[in-house]
CSV table of C-alpha atoms in Angstrom, one decimal:
chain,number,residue,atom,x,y,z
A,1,UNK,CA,0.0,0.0,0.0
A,2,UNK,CA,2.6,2.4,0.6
A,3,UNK,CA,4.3,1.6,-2.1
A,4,UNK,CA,1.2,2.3,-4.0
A,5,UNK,CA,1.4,5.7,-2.6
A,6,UNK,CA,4.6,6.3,-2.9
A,7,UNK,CA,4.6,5.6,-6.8
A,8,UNK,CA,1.6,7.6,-7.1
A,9,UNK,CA,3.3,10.4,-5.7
A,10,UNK,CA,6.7,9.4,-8.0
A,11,UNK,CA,4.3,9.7,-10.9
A,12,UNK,CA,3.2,13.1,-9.8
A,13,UNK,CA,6.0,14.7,-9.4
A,14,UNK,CA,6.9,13.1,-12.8
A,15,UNK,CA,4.0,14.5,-14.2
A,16,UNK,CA,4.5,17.6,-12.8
A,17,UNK,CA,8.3,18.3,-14.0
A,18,UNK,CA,7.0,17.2,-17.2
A,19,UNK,CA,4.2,19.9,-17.4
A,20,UNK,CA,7.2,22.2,-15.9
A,21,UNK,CA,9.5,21.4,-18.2
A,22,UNK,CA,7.1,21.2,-21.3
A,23,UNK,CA,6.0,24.6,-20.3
A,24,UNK,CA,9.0,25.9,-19.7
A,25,UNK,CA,10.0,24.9,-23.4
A,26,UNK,CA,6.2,26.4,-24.7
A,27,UNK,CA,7.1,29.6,-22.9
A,28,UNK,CA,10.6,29.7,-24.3
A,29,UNK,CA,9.5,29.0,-27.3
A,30,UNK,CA,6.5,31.8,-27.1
A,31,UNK,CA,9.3,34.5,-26.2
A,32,UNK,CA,11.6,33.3,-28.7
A,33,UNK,CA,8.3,34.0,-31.2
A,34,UNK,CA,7.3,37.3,-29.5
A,35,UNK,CA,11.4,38.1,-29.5
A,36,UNK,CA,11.7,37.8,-33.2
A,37,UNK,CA,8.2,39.4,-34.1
A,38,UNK,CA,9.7,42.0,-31.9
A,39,UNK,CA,12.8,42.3,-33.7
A,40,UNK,CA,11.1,42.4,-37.2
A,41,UNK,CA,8.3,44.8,-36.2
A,42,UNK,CA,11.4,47.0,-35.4
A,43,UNK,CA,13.4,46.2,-38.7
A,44,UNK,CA,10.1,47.1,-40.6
A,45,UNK,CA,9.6,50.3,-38.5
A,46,UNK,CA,13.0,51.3,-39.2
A,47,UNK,CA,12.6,50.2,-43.2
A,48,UNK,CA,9.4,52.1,-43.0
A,49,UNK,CA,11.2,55.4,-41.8
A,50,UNK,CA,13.4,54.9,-44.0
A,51,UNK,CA,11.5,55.3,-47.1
A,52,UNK,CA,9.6,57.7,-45.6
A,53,UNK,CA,12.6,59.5,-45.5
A,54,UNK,CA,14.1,59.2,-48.8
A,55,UNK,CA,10.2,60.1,-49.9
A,56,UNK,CA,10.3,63.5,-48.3
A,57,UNK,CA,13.7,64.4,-49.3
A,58,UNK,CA,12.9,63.8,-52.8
A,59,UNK,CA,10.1,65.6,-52.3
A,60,UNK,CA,11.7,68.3,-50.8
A,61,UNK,CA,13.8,68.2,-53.8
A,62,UNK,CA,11.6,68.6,-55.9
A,63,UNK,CA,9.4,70.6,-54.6
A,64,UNK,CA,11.1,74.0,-55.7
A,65,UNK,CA,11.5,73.2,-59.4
A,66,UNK,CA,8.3,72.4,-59.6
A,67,UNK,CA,7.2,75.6,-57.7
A,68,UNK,CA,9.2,77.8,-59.6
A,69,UNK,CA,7.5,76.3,-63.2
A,70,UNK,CA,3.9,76.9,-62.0
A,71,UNK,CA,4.5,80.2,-60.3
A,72,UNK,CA,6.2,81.0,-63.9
A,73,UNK,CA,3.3,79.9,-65.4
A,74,UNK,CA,1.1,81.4,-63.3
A,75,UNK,CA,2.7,84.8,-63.8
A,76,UNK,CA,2.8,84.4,-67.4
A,77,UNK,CA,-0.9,83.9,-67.4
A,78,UNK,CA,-1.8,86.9,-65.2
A,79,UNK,CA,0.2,88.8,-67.3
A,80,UNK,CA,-1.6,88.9,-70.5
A,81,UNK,CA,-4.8,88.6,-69.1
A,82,UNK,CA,-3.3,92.1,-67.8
A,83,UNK,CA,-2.8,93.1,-71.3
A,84,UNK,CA,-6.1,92.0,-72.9
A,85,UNK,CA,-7.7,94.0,-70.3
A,86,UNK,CA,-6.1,96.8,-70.2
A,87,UNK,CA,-6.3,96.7,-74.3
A,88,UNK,CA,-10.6,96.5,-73.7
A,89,UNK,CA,-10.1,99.2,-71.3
A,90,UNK,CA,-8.1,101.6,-73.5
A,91,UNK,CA,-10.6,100.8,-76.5
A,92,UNK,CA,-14.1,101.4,-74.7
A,93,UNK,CA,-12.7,104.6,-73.4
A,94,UNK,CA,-11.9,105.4,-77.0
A,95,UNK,CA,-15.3,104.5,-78.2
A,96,UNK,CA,-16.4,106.8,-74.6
A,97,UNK,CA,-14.5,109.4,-76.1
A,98,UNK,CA,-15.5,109.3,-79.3
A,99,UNK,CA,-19.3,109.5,-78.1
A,100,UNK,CA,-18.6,111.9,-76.0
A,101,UNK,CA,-17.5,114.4,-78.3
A,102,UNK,CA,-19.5,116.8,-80.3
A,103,UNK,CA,-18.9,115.7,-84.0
A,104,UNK,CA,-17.3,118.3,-86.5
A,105,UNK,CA,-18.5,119.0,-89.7
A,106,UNK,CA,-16.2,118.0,-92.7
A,107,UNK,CA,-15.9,119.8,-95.5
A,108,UNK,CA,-17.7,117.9,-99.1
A,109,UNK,CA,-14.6,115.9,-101.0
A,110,UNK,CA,-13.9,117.2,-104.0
A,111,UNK,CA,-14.9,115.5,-106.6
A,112,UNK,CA,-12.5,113.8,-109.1
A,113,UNK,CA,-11.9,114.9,-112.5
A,114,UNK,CA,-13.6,112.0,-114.8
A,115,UNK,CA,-13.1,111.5,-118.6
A,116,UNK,CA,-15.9,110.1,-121.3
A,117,UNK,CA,-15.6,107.0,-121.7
A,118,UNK,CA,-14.9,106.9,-125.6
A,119,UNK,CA,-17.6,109.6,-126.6
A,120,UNK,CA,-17.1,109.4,-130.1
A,121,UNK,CA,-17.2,112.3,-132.4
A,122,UNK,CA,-19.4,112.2,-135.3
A,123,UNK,CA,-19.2,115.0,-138.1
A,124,UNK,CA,-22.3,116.3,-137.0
A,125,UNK,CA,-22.3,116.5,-133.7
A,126,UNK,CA,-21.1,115.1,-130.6
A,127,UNK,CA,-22.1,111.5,-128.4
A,128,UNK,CA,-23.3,112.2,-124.8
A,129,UNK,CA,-20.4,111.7,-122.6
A,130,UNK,CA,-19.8,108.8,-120.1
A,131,UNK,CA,-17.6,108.8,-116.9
A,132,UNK,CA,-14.9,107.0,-116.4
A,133,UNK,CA,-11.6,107.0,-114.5
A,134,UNK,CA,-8.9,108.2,-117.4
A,135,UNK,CA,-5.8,106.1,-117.4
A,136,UNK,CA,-2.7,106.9,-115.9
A,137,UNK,CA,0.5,105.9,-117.2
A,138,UNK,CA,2.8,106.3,-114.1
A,139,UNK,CA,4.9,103.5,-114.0
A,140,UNK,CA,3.9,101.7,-117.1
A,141,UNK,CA,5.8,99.6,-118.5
A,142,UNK,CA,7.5,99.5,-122.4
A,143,UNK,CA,4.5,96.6,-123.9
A,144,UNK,CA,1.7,98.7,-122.4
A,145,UNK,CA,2.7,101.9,-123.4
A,146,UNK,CA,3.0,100.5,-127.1
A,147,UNK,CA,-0.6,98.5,-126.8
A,148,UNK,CA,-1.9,102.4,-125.2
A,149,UNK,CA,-0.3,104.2,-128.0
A,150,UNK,CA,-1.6,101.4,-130.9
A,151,UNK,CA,-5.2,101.3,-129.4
A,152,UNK,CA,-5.2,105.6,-129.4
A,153,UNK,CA,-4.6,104.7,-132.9
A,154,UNK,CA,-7.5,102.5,-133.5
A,155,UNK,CA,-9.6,104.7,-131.9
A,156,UNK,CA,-8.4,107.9,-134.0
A,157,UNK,CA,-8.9,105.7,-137.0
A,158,UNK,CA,-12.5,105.0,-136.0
A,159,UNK,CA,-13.4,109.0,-135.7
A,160,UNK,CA,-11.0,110.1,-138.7
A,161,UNK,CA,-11.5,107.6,-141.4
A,162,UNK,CA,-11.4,109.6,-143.9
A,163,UNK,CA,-8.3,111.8,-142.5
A,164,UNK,CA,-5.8,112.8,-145.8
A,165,UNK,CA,-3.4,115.3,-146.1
A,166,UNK,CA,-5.0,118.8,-146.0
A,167,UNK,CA,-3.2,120.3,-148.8
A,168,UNK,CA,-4.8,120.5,-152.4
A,169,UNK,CA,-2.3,119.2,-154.9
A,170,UNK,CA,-2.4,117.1,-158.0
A,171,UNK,CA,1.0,115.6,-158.4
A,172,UNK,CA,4.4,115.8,-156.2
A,173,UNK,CA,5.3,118.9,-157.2
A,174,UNK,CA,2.7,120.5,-156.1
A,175,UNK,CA,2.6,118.9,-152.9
A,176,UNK,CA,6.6,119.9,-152.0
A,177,UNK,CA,5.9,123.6,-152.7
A,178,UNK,CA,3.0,123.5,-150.7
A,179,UNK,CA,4.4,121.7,-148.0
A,180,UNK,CA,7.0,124.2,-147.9
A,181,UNK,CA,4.5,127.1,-148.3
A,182,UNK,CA,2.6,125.3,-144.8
A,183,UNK,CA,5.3,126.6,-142.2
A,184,UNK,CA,4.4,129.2,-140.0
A,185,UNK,CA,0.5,129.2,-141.7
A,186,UNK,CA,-2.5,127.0,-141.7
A,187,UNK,CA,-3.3,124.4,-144.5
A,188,UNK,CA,-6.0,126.6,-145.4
A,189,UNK,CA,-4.2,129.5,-146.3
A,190,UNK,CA,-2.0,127.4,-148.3
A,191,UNK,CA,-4.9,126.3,-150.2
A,192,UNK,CA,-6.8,129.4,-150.8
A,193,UNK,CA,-2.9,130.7,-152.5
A,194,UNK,CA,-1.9,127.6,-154.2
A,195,UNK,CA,-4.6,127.7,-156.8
A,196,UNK,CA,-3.3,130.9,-158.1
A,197,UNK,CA,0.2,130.5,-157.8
A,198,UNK,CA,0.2,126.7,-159.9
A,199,UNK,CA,-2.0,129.1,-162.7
A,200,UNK,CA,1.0,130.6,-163.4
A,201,UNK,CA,3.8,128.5,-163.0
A,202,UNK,CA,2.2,124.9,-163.1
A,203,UNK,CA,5.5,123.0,-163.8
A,204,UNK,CA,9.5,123.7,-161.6
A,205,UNK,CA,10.7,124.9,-164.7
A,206,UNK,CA,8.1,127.5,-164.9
A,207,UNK,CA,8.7,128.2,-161.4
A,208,UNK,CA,12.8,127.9,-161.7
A,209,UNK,CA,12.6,130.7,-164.1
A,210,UNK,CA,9.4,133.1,-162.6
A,211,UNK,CA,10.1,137.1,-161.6
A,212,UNK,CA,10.8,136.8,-157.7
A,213,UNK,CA,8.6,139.9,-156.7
A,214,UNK,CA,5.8,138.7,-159.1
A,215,UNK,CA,5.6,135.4,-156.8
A,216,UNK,CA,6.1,137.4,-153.8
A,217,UNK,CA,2.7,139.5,-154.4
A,218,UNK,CA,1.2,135.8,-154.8
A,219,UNK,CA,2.5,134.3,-151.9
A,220,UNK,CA,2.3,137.3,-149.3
A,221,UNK,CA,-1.2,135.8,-147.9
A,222,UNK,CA,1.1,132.6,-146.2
A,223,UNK,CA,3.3,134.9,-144.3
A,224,UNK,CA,7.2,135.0,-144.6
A,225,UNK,CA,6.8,135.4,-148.2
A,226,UNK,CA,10.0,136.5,-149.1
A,227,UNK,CA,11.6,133.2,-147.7
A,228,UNK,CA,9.5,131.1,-149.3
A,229,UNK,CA,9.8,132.7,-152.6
A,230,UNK,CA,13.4,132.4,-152.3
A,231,UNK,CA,12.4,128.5,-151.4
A,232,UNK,CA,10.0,127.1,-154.0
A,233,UNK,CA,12.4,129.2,-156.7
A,234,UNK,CA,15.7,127.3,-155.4
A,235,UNK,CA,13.6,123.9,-155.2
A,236,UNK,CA,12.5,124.3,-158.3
A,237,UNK,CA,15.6,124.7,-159.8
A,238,UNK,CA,17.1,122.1,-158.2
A,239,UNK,CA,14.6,120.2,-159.7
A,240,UNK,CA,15.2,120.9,-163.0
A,241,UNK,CA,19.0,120.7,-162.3
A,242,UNK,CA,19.6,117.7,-160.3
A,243,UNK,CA,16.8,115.6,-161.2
A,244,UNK,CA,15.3,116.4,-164.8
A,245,UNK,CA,12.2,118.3,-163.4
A,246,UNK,CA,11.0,115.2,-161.3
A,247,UNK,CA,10.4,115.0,-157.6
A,248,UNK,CA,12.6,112.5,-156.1
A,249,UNK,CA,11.4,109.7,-154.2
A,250,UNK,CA,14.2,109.1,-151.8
A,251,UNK,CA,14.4,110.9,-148.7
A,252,UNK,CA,18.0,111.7,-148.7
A,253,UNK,CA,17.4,113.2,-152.4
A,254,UNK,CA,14.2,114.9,-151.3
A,255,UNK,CA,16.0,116.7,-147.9
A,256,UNK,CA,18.7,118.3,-150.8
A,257,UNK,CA,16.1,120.8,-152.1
A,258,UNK,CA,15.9,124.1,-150.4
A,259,UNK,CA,13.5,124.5,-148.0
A,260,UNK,CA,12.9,120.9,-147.6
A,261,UNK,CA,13.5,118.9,-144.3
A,262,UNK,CA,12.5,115.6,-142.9
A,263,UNK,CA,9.1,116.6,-142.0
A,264,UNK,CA,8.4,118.0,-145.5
A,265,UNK,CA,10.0,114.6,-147.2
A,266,UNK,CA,8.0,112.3,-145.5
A,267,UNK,CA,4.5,114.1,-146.7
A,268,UNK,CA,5.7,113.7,-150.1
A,269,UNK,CA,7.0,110.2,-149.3
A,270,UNK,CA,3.8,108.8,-147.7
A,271,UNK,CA,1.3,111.0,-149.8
A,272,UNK,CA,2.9,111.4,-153.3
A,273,UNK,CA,4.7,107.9,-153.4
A,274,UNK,CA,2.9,105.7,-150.8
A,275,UNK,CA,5.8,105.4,-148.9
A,276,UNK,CA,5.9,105.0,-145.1
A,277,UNK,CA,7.2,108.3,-142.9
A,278,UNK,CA,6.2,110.0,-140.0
A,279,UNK,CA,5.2,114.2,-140.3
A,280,UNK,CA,6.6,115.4,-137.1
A,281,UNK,CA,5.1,118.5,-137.0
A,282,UNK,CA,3.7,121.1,-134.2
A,283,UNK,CA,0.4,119.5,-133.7
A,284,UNK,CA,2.2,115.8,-133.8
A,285,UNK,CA,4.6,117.5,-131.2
A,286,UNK,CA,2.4,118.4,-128.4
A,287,UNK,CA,-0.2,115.3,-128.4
A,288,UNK,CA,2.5,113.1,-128.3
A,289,UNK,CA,4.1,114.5,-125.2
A,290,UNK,CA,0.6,114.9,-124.0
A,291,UNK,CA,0.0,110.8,-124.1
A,292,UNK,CA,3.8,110.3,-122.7
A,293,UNK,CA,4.7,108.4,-126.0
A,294,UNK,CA,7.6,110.2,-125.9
A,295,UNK,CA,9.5,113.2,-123.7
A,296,UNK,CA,11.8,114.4,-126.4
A,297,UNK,CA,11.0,117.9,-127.6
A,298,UNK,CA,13.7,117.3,-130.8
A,299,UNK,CA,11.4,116.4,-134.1
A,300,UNK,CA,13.9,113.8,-135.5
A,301,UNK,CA,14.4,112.3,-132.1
A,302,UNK,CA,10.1,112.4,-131.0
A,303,UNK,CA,10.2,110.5,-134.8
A,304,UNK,CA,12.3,108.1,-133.9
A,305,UNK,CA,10.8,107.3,-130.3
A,306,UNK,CA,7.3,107.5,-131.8
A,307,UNK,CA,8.3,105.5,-134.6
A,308,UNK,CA,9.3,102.4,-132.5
A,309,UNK,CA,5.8,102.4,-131.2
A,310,UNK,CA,4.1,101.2,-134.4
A,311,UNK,CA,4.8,99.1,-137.3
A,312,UNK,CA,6.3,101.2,-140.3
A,313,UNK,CA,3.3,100.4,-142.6
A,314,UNK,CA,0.9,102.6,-140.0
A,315,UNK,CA,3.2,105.5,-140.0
A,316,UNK,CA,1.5,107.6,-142.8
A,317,UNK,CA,-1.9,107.0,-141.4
A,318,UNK,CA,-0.8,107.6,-137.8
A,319,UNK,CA,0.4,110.9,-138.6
A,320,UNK,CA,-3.0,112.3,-140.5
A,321,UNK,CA,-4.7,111.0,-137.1
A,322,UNK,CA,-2.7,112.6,-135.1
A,323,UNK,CA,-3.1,115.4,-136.5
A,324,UNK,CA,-6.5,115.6,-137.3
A,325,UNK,CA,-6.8,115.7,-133.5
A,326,UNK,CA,-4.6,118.0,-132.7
A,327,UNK,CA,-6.7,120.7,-135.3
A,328,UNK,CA,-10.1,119.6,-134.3
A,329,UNK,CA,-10.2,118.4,-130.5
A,330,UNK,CA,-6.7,118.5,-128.8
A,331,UNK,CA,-5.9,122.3,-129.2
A,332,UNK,CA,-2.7,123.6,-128.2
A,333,UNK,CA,-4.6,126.2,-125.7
A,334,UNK,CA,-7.9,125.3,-124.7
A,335,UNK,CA,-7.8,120.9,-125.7
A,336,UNK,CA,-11.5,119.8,-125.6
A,337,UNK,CA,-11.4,117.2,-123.5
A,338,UNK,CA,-14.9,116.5,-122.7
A,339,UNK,CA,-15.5,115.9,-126.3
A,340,UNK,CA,-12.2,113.4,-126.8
A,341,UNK,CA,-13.2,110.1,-127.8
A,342,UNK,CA,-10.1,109.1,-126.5
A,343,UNK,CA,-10.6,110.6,-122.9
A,344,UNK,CA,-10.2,107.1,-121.1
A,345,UNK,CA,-6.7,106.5,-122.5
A,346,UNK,CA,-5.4,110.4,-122.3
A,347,UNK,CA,-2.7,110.9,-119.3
A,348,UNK,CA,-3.5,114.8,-119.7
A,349,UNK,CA,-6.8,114.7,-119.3
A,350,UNK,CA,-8.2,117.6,-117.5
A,351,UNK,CA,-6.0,119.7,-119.2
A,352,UNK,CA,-8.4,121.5,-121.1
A,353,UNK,CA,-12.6,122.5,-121.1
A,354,UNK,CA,-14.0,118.8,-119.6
A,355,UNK,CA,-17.6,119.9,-119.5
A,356,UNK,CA,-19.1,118.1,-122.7
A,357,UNK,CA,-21.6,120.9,-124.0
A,358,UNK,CA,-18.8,123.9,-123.7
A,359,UNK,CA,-16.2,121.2,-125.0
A,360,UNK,CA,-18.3,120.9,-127.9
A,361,UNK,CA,-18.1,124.6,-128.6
A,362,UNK,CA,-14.7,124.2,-128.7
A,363,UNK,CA,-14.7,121.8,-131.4
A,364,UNK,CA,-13.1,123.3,-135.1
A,365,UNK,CA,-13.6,122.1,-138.7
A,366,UNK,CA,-15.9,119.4,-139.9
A,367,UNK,CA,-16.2,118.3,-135.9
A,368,UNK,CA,-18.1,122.4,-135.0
A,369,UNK,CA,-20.1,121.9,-138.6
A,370,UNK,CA,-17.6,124.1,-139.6
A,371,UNK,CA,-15.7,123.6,-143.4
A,372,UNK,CA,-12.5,121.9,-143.9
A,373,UNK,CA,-9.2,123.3,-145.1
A,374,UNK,CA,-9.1,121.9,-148.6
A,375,UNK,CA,-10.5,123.4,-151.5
A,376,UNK,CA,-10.8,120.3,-153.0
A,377,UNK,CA,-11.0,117.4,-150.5
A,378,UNK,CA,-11.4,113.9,-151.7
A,379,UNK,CA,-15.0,112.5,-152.1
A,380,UNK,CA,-14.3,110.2,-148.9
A,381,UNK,CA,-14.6,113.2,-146.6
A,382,UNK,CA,-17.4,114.8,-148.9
A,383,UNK,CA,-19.3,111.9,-147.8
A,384,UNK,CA,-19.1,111.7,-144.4
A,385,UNK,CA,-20.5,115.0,-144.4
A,386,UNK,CA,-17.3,117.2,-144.2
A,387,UNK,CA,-17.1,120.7,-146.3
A,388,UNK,CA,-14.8,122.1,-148.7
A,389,UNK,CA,-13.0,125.2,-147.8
A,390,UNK,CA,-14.3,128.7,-149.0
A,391,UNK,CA,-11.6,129.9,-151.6
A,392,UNK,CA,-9.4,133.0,-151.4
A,393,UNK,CA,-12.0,136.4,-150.7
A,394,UNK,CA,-15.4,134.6,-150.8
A,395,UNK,CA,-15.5,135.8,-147.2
């Protein structure tokens, strides 16, 4: 029994160091657990602050770029929404202003001076004008001042068409002396003395051997009659001399006779002969200067530059338009302009009377129902309504 008791008590105390000793270990082991969660909470902790760390230095880093950029920005910004409202400021105090004050009166503009547009001039009478704005040839180059000048031309043409020389004459003899007789006179003097004078001497040796004074007393109506006497004698001797009685058709033979020059050759050439030349003379001096064809004020050099303009075969034509014009419409004083069919194209427009009913008074010859300056004219004109001159003392 004793025994009994005895191992009962051997097997308690066994038991009991056993549940010491396994709790022991079971404690040890729980600290060893709680030791090393311990020890890696405060490794994560100190990763944690770490980062942390890095993160706000970076940041801090960074921080004042970024700053700067956007407060740049910012300023940038503010700065032109300154502007744009300063700029609607300044204009609605303008537009305040301009309410505001009492509005002055402004004198009318003056209207600008307006050519017809192409009122053509019949022999009767005159087309209502048109306005236009005339041309203006500042600036222009060579190929439009020749199509300006060749379409003047065309127009001219179209009111002249039946524009001839305006000296009587039969043959070229007649037509050199009165050529020569034309200077310093009008075409229609020439014509009322002619008749008389080829009467009386009708072929250069008649002339070559006539009384000086007795073709003085014929010729004093033209003016300068004592030259030309002098003149048509010498030529006419020449002619008889130098070239058997005939009138030359060469222009450097023609510009050997007295009293003969380039303008004088070329009426013979293109009229007499049918041979191309340009008659530079006063009329054909001004209008050309007055379109700017040409600035030269020397006849052989305005022939030359005006010359260029056209193609040879018009040269004869072009000059009897020319000066046509320059007779009827374009005067050298008072130029009709408000009765110039070639208004639109004139650079000098303005120049004269623009007004088209006192233009039209202005208006001479066949253009003013007045009578030509040939005696004789050719049936061409007589038909398109023109008038033979009056002759010498029928008033």
């Amino acid at each position: 029994m004793k025994k009994s008791s005895a191992s009962k008590k051997t097997a308690a105390n066994t038991e009991t160091g056993a549940n010491t000793e396994t709790g022991a270990r079971t404690e040890t082991a729980a600290n060893t657990g709680k030791a090393a969660s311990a020890g890696a909470g405060s490794g994560g902790k100190a990763a944690a602050k770490k980062t942390s760390a890095a993160k706000k230095a970076g940041a801090a880093k960074k921080t004042p770029a970024a700053t700067k950029a956007a407060t740049g920005q910012r300023s940038a910004a503010g700065q032109k929404t300154a502007k744009k409202t300063a700029a609607k400021k300044a204009a609605a105090k303008k537009t305040a202003a301009k309410k505001a004050a009492p509005l002055k009166r402004q004198a009318p503009a003056k209207k600008p001076a307006v050519a017809p547009k192409k009122a053509t001039v019949a022999v009767k009478g005159v087309a209502p004008a048109k306005t236009v704005t005339p041309a203006s040839p500042r600036g222009e180059s060579r190929t439009a001042l020749v199509r300006r000048a060749r379409r003047i031309n065309r127009e001219l043409a179209e009111v002249y068409p039946y524009a001839h020389p305006e000296l009587d004459f039969e043959n070229p003899f007649q037509l050199v002396v009165a050529t020569v007789l034309s200077a310093q006179t009008t075409d229609l003097r020439v014509n009322q003395t002619t008749p008389a004078l080829f009467a009386k001497y009708p072929t250069p040796e008649d002339l070559a051997a006539a009384v000086p004074e007795e073709v003085e007393e014929i010729l004093r109506p033209t003016g300068f009659f004592r030259a030309k006497t002098r003149s048509v004698i010498g030529l006419s001797k020449a002619l008889v001399e130098d070239f058997g009685g005939e009138v030359p058709g060469r222009l450097e033979d023609l510009v050997k006779l007295p009293g003969v020059g380039r303008k004088t050759a070329f009426v013979v050439l293109g009229n007499a002969y049918g041979r191309p030349g340009i008659t530079v003379d006063t009329h054909f001096q001004r209008l050309v200067r007055r379109w700017r064809w040409t600035e030269e004020t020397d006849p052989d050099k305005i022939e030359a530059a005006v010359g260029a303009l056209f193609p040879k075969s018009d040269w004869t034509d072009l000059s009897h338009h020319v000066i046509w014009h320059g007779r009827r419409i374009c005067h050298a004083r008072k130029p009709a302009c408000g009765a110039c069919p070639i208004a639109p194209l004139c650079p000098a427009y303005g120049e004269g009377e623009t007004d088209p009913e006192k233009a039209k008074k202005l208006l001479k010859y066949e253009k003013g129902g007045f009578p030509g300056q040939r005696l004789k004219p050719p049936q061409a004109y007589l038909d398109a309504g023109g008038k033979p001159a009056p002759p010498l003392g029928a008033g």
